[in-house]
Structure formats: C-alpha cells, structure tokens
PDB file of C-alpha atoms in Angstrom:
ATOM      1  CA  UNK C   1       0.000   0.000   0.000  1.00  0.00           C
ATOM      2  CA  UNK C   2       2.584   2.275   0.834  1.00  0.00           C
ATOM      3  CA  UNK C   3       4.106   1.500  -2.551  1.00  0.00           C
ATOM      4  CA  UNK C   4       1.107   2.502  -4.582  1.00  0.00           C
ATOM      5  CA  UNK C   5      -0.154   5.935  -2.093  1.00  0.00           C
ATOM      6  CA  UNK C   6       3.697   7.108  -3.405  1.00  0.00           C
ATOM      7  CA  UNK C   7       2.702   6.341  -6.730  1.00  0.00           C
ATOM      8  CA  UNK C   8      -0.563   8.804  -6.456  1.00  0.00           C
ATOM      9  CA  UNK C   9       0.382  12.384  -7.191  1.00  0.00           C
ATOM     10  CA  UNK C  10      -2.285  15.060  -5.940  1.00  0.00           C
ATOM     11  CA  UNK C  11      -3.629  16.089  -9.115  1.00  0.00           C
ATOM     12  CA  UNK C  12      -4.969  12.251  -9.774  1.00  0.00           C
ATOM     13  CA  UNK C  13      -7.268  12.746  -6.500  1.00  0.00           C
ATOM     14  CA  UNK C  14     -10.490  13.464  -8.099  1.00  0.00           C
ATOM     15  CA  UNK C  15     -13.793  13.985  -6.260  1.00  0.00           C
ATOM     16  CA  UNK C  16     -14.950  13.829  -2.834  1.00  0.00           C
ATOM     17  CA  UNK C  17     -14.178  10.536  -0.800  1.00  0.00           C
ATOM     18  CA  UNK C  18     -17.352   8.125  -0.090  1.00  0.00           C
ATOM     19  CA  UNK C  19     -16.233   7.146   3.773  1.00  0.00           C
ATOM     20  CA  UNK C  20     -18.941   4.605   4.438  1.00  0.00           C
ATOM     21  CA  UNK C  21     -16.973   2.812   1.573  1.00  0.00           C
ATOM     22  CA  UNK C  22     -13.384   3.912   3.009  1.00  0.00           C
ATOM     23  CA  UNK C  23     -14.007   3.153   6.174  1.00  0.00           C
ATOM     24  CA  UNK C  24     -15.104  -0.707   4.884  1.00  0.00           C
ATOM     25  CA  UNK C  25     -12.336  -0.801   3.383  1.00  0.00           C
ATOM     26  CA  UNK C  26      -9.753   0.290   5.927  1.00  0.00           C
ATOM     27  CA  UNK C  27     -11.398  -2.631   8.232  1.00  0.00           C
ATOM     28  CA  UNK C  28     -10.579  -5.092   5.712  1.00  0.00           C
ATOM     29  CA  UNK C  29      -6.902  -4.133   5.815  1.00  0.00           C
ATOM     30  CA  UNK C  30      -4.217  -6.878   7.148  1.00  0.00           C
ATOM     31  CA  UNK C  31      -1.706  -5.717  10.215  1.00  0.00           C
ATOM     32  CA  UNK C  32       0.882  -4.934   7.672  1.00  0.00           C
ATOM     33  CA  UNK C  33      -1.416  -2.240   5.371  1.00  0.00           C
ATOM     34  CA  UNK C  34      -2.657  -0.868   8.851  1.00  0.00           C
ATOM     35  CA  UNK C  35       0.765   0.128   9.712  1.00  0.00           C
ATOM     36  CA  UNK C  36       0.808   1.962   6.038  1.00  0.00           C
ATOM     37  CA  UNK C  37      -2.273   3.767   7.729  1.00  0.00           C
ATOM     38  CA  UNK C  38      -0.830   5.080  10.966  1.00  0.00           C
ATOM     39  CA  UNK C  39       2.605   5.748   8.675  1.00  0.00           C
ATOM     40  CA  UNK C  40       0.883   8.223   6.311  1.00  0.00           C
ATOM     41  CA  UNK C  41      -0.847  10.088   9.434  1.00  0.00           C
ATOM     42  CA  UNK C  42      -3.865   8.725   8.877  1.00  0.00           C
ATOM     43  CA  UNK C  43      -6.467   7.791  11.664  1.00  0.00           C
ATOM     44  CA  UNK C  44      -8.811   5.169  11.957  1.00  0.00           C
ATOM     45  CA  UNK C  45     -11.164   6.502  14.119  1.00  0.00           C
ATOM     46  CA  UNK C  46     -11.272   9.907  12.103  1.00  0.00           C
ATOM     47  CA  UNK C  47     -12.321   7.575   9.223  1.00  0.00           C
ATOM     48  CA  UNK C  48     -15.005   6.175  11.009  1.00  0.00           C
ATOM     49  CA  UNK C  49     -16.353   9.517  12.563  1.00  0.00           C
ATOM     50  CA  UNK C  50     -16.623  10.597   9.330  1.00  0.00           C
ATOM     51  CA  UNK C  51     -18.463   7.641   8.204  1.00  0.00           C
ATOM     52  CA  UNK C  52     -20.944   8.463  10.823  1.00  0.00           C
ATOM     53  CA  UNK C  53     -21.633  12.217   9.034  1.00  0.00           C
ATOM     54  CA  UNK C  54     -19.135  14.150  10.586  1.00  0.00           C
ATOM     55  CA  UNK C  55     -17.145  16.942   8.685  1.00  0.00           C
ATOM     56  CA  UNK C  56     -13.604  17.591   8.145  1.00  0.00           C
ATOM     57  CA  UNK C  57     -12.643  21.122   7.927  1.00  0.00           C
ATOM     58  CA  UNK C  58     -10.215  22.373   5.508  1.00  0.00           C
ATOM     59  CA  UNK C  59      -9.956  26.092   6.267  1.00  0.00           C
ATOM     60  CA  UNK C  60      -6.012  26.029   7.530  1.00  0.00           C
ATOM     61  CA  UNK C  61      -3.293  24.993   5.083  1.00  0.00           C
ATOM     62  CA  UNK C  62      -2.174  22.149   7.906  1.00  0.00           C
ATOM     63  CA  UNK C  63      -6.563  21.269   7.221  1.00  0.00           C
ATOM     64  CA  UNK C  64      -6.247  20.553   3.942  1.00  0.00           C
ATOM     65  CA  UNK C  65      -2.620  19.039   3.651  1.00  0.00           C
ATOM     66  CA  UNK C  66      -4.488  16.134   6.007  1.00  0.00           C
ATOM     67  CA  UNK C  67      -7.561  16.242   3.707  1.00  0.00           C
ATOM     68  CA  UNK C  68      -5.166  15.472   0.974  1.00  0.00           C
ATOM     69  CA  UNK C  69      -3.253  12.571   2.756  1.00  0.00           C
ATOM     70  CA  UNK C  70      -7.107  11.065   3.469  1.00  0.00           C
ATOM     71  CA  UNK C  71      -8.097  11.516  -0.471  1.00  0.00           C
ATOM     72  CA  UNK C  72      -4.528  10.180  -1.660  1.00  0.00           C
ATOM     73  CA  UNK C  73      -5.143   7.074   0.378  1.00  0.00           C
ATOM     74  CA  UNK C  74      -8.359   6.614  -0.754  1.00  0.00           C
ATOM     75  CA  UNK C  75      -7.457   6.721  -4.001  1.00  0.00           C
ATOM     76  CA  UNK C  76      -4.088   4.496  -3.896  1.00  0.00           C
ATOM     77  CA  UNK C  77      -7.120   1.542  -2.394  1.00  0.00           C
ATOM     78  CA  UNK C  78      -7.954   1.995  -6.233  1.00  0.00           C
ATOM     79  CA  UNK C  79      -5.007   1.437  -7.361  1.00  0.00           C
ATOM     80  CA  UNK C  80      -4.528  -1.774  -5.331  1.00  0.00           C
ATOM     81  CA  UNK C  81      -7.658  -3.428  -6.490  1.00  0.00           C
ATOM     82  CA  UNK C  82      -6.153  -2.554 -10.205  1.00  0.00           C
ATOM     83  CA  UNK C  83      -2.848  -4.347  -9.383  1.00  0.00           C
ATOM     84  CA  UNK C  84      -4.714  -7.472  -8.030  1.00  0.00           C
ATOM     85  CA  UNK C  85      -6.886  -8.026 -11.097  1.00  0.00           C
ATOM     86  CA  UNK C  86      -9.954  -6.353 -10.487  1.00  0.00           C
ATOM     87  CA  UNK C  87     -11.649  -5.127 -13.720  1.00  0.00           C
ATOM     88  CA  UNK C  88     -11.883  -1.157 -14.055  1.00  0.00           C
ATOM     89  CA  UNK C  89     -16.030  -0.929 -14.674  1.00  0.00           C
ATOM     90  CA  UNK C  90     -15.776  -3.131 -11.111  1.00  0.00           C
ATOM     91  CA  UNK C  91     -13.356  -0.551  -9.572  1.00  0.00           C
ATOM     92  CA  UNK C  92     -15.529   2.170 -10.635  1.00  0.00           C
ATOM     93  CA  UNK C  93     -18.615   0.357  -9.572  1.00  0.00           C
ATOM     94  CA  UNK C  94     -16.961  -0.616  -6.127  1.00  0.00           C
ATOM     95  CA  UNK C  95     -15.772   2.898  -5.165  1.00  0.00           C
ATOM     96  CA  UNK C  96     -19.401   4.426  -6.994  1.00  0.00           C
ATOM     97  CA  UNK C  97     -17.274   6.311  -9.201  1.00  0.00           C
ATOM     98  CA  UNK C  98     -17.110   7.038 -13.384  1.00  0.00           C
ATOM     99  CA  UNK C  99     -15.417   4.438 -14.961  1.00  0.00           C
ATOM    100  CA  UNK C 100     -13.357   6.896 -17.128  1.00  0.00           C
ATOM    101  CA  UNK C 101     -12.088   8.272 -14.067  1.00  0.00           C
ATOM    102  CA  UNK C 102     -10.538   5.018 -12.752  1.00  0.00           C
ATOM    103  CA  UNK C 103      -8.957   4.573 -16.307  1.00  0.00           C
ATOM    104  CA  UNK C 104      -7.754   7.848 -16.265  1.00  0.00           C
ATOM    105  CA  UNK C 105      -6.280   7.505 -12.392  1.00  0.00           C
ATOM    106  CA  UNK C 106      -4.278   4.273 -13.659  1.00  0.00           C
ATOM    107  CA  UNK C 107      -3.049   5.705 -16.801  1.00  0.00           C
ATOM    108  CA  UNK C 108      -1.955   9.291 -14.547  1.00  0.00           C
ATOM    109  CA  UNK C 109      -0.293   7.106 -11.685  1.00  0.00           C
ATOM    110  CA  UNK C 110       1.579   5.132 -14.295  1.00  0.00           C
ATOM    111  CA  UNK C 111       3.409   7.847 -15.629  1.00  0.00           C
ATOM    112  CA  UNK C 112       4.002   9.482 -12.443  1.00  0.00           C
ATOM    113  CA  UNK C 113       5.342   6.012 -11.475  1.00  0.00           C
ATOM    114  CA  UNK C 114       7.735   6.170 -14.829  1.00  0.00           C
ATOM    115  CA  UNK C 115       9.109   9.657 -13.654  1.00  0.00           C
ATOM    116  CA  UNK C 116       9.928   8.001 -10.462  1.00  0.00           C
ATOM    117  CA  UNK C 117      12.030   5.643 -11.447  1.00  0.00           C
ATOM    118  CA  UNK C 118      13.916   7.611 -12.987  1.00  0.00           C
ATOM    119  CA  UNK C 119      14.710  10.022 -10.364  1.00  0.00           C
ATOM    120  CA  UNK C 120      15.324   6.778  -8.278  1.00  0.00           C
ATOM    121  CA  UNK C 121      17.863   5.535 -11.130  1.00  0.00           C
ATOM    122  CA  UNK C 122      19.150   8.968 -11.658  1.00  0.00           C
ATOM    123  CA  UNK C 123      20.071   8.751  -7.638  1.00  0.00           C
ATOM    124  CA  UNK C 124      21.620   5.694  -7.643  1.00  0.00           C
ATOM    125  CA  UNK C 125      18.341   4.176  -5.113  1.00  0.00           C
ATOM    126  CA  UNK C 126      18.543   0.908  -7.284  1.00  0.00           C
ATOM    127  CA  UNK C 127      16.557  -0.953  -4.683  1.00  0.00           C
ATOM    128  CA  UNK C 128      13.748   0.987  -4.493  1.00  0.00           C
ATOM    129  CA  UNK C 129      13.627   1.677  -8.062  1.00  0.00           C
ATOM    130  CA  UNK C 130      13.337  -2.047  -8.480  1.00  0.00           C
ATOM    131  CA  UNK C 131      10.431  -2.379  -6.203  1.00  0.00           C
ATOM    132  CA  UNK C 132       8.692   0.945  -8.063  1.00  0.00           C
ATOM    133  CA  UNK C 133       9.509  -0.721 -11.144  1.00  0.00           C
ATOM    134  CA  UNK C 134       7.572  -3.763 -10.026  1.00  0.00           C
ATOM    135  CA  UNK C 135       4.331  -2.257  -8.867  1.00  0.00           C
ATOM    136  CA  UNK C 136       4.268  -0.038 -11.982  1.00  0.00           C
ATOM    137  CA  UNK C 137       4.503  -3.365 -13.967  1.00  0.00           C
ATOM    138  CA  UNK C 138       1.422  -4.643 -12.039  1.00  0.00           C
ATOM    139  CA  UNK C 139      -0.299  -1.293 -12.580  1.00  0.00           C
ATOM    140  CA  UNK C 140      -0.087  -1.489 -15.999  1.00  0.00           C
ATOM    141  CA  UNK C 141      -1.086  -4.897 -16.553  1.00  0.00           C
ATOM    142  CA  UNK C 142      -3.546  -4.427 -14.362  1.00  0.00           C
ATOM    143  CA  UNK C 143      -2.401  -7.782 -12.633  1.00  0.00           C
ATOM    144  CA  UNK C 144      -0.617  -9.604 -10.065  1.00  0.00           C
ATOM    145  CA  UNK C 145       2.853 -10.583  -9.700  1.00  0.00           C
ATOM    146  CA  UNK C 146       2.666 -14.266 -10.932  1.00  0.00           C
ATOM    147  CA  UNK C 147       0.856 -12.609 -14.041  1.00  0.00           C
ATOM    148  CA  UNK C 148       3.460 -10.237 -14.706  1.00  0.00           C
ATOM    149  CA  UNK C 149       5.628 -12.141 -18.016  1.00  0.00           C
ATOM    150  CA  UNK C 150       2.330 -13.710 -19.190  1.00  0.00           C
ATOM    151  CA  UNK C 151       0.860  -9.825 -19.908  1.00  0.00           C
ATOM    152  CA  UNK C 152       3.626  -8.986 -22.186  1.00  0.00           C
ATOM    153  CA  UNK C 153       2.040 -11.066 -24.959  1.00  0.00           C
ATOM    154  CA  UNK C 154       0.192  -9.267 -27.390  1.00  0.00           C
ATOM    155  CA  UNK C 155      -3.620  -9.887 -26.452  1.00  0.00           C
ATOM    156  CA  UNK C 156      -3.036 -11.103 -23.022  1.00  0.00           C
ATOM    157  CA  UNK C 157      -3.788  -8.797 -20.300  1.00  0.00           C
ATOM    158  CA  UNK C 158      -5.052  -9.010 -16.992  1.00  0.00           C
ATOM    159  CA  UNK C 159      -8.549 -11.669 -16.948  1.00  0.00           C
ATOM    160  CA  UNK C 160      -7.164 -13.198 -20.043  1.00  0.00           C
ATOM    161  CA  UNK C 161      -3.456 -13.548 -18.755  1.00  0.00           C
ATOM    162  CA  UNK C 162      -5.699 -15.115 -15.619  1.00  0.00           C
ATOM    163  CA  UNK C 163      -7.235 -17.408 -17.525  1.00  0.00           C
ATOM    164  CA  UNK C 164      -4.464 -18.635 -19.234  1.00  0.00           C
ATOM    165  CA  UNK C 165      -1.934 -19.456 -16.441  1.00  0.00           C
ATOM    166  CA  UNK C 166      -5.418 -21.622 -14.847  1.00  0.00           C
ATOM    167  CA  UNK C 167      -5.249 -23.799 -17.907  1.00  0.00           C
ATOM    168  CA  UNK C 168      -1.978 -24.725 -17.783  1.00  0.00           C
ATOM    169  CA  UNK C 169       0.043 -22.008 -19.574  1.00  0.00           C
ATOM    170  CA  UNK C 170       1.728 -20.387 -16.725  1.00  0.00           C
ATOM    171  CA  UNK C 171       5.053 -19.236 -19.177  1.00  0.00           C
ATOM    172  CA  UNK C 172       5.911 -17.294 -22.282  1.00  0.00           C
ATOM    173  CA  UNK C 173       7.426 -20.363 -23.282  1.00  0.00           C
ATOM    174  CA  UNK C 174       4.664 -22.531 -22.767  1.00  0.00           C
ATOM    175  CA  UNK C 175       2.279 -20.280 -24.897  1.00  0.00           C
ATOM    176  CA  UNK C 176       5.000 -19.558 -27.772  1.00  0.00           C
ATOM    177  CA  UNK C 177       4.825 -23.592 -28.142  1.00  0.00           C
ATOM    178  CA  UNK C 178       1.318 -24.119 -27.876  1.00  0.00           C
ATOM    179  CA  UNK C 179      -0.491 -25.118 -30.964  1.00  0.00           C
ATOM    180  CA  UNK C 180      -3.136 -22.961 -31.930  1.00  0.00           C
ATOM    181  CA  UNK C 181      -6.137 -25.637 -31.657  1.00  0.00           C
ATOM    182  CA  UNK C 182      -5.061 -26.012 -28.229  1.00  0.00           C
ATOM    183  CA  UNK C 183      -5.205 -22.085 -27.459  1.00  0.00           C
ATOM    184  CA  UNK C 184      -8.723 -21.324 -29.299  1.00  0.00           C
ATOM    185  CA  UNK C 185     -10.954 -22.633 -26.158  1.00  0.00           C
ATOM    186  CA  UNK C 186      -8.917 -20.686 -23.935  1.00  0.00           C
ATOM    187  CA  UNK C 187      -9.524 -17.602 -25.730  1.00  0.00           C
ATOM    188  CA  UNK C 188     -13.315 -18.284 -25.855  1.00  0.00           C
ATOM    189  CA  UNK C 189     -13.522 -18.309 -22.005  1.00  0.00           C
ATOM    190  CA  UNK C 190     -11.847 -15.107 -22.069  1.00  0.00           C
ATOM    191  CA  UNK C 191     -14.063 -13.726 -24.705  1.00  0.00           C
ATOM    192  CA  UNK C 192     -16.901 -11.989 -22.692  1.00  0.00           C
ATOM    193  CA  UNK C 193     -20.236 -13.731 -22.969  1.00  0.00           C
ATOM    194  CA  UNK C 194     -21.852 -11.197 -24.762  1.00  0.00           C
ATOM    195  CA  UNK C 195     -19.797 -11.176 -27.544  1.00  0.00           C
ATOM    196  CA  UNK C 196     -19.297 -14.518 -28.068  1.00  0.00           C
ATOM    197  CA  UNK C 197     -23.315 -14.323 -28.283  1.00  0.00           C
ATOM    198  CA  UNK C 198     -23.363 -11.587 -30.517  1.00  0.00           C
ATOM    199  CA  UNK C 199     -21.623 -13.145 -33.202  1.00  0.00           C
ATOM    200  CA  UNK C 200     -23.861 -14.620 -35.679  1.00  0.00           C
ATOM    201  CA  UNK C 201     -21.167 -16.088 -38.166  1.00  0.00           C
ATOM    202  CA  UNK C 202     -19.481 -18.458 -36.539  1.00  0.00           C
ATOM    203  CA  UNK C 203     -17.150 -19.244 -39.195  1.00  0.00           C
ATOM    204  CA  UNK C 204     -16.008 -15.423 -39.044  1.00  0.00           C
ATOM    205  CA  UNK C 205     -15.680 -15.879 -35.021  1.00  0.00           C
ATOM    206  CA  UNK C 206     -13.225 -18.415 -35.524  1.00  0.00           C
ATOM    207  CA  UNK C 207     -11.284 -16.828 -38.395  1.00  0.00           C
ATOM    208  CA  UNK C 208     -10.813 -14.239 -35.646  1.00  0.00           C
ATOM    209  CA  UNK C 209      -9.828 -15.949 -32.780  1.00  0.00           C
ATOM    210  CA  UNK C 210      -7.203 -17.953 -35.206  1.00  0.00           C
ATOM    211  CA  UNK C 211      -6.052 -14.633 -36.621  1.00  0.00           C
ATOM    212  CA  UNK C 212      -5.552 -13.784 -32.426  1.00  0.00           C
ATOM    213  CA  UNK C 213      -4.016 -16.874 -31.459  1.00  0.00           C
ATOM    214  CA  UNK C 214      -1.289 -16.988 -34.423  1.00  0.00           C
ATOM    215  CA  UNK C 215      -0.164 -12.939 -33.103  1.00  0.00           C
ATOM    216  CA  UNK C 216      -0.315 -14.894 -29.154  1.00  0.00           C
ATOM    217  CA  UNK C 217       2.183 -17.499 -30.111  1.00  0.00           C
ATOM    218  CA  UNK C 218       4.018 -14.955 -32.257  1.00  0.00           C
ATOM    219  CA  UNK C 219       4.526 -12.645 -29.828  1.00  0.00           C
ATOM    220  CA  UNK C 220       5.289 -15.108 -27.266  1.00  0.00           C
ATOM    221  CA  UNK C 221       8.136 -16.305 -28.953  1.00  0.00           C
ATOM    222  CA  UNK C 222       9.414 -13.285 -29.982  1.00  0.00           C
ATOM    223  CA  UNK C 223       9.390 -12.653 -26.467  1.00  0.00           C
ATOM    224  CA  UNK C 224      11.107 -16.284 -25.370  1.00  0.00           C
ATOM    225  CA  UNK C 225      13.619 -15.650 -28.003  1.00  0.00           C
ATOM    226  CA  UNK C 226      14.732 -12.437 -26.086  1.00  0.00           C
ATOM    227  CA  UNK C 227      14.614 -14.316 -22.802  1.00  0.00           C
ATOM    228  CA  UNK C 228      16.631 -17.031 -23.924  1.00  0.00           C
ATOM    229  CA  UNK C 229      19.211 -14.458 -26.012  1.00  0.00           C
ATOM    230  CA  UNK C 230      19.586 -13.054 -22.299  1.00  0.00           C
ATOM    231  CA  UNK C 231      19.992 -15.604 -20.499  1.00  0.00           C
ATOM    232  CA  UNK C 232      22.919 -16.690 -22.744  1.00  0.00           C
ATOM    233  CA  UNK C 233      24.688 -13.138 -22.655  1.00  0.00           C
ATOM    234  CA  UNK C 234      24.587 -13.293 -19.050  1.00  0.00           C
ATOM    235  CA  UNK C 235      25.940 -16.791 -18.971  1.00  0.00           C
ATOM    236  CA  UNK C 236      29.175 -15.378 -20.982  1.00  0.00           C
TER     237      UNK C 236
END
C-alpha cells in the first residue's frame, strides 16, 4: 500500500471521498497495510467519525494538507484493487465512481510512477527503483505478480493472462509452443459472454480468434527468443 499511495500524485485525486466505503475498506486491511495507515498520518477513528456524518474542515493549510493525505489514500485503495486483477467498470462500480475516471487515475499514476524511477535511477536508489519498477509493472497490466511475463504477450492482459496461467500455460514459453487448436478454447472463455453471443457467423468468429491466437504465439516467442538471447549473454 505504501508503494502505490507514493505512486498517487495530488492532481490524480479526483472527487470527494465516499467514507462509508473507506471506512469498509480500511477494516478489511491486514496488520501490515494498517501500519501503512498510521505511517501516512492517517487515523482510523477519524475515518469512522466521518463515516458516521461528521465533517472535516479544511480552512487552515495544515486542514487541507491532512484532507489530501485522506483523499490520496483513498485513491491508492484503487489502485490496489487494479494491481490485483480487479476489472476497471468493477473498480468504478466498487468505489461508486465514473469508470473513465478510474482509467484515467491508472493511466496518470503510471506515468508518475515512470518519472519516479527515474529520479530513483538517476540517484543511484537501485533498490527501491526495483520495487517501483515492479508495482508499476502490475499497474499497468492491471495484474498480479505471478501474471506479470504472461501480460507482455500481445492480447493477453489481466482476466485473459488469468485465464491462461489456470489452464496450464503459466510461461511465455509454454504459450510460444502451444499449438493454436489447443489455445482457441482458452480464448473463448476469455471472450466476454456477450460477444461470443453476438456473433452470428461463426465461421467469421473463428477466423478471428485464429487470426488472435497466431499474433499470441508470435509474440510469445518473440518474447522467449529475447529471454533465452539473455539468459545466454549473461551466462558469458
């Protein structure tokens, strides 16, 4: 958590916070994240007042610095469901907020996360650059850690990536040696069900979801090519 409130800058804070969904939220958080909580300045029992209908005044600078602290942590909770998988139209539904604006925050955050690293590269803090890089990685791919190689095919992202490392195909190099029969059911129980009902020409359909499984295995093992090219140079 602490990770991903660095990785909010103020202008990506929009709206007003809904507390009876922040304060839910906060009591869902493990020991470690609670830590985060106290860390940032924040207050438990503040959250829950205001749950209750109180007000928080922001009519001193020090007023609305901690206004801003409470928004920026509401808004990095976004961000976390992002990185573990959670769709954006549920993010926006789960926070009762646009869904353009949670595409917007993740697309916002992941460039302030790319100036970041940098900084943290330009100062020689290799470590945490590493661990920015990381979470930025997950932010983009709007996934979880074990998902991370798998969403650097073309086509594969998040729910799909999901899918595919539950049916077996849990590497680049699995996927870039699949044959395509094999990969054509997978891709229909990513497809969403709408759409799959939608199409009336089946033969069409499944010219598509060829045409998307030969650019999978392509760019997996264009991919597994530069793995293995790396591997070797940093065997010499």
């Amino acid at each position: 958590m602490h990770v991903l409130y660095t990785f909010t800058p103020v202008q990506a804070m929009q709206g007003s916070i809904n507390w009876q969904i922040f304060r839910r939220e906060v009591d869902m958080l493990d020991e470690s994240n609670l830590r985060v909580l106290g860390f940032v300045g924040l207050k438990p029992s503040l959250i829950n007042k205001m749950a209750q209908g109180g007000s928080m005044r922001e009519s001193t600078p020090d007023e609305i610095e901690i206004t801003r602290i409470y928004k920026r942590f509401y808004t990095a909770l976004q961000l976390r469901d992002l990185c573990n998988e959670m769709p954006v139209h549920a993010v926006a539904r789960k926070y009762d907020l646009p869904r353009g604006t949670i595409q917007n925050l993740a697309q916002t955050c992941h460039g302030f996360a790319a100036g970041m690293i940098k900084f943290c590269e330009k100062m020689d803090w290799g470590a945490l650059a590493a661990v920015l890089d990381h979470f930025s990685d997950r932010l983009k791919a709007g996934a979880k850690s074990d998902l991370l190689a798998l969403a650097e095919i073309t086509f594969i992202k998040s729910r799909t990536a999901r899918i595919f490392w539950d049916n077996g195909y849990k590497t680049v190099g699995a996927i870039a040696g699949a044959d395509l029969k094999e990969l054509i059911p997978i891709l229909l129980m990513a497809q969403p069900k709408k759409l799959r009902l939608a199409s009336d020409d089946e033969e069409k359909y499944h010219a598509k979801l060829c045409a998307k499984a030969t650019k999978i295995v392509e760019s997996a093992n264009r991919i597994w090519e530069r793995q293995m090219q790396q591997e070797i140079y940093e065997e010499d």
